[in-house]
Structures are given as C-alpha cells and as structure tokens.
Coordinates of C-alpha atoms in Angstrom, one line a residue:
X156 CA 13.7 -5.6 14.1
X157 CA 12.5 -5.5 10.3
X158 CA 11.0 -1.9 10.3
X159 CA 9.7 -0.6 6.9
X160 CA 10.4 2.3 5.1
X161 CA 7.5 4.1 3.1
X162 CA 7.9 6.9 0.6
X163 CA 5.4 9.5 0.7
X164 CA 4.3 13.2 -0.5
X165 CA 4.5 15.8 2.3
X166 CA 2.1 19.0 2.7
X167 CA 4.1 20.9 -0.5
X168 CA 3.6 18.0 -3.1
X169 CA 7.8 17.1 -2.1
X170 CA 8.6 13.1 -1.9
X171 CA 9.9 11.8 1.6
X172 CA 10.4 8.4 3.3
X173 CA 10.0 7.6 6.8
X174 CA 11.6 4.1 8.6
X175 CA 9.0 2.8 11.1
X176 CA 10.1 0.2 13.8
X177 CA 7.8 -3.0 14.2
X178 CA 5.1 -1.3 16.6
X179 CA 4.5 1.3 13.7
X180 CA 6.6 4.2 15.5
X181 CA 8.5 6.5 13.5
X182 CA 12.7 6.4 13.7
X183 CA 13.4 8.5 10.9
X184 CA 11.5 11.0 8.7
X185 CA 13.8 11.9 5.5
X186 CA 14.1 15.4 4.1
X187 CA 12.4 16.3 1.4
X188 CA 13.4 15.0 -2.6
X189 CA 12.3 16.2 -5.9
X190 CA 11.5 12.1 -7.5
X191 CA 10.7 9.3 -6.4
X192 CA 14.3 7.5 -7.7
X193 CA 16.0 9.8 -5.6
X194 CA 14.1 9.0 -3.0
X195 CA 14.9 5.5 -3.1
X196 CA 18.6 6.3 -3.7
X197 CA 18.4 8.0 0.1
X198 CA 16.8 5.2 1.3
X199 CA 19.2 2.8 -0.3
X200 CA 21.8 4.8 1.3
X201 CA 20.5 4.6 4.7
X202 CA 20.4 1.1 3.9
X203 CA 24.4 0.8 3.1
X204 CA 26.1 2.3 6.3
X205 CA 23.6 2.3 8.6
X206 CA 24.7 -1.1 10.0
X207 CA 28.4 0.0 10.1
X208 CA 28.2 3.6 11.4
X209 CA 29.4 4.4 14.3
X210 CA 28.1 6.0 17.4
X211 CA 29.5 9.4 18.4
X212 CA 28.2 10.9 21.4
X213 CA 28.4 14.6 21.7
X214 CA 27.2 15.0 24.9

C-alpha cells in the first residue's frame, strides 16, 4: 500500500493533511496547523513511527 498524503485548507482558512489508501479512501484526517511547514513536520512525523508503533487495544 503506497497511500498519499495531501495537505489542504479546511472550512476556517487552517492547513490540514489527510493520508488516503490506494482506492482513494481516507485513513487519517490531521488536526488543524497554522503553516504549511508545520504541516509537513506532522506529516513527517507520521511518517517516522508509524511503522514501528505498536498496537494497543483498549477494548
């Protein structure tokens, strides 16, 4: 699975990114940043641990 992240405005004017999977759903919708460089920072983020974090189930 590639998925692609895009960065976008939301309805108050506030930068976000979503990650998409391959058939265009979306997995994640960010919260909202103030720039555009912190909103890559986030993503970048995601991008460091999310292949190493672990699972915990709260159930």
């Amino acid at each position: 699975m590639a998925g692609r992240f895009e960065i976008y405005l939301d309805d108050d004017e506030r930068f976000r990114f979503r990650l998409t999977g391959d058939d265009g759903a979306t997995l994640v919708t960010s919260e909202p940043y103030g720039d555009k460089d912190t909103t890559v920072k986030g993503i970048n983020g995601i991008r460091d641990c999310a292949s190493s974090a672990l699972i915990a189930d709260l159930t």
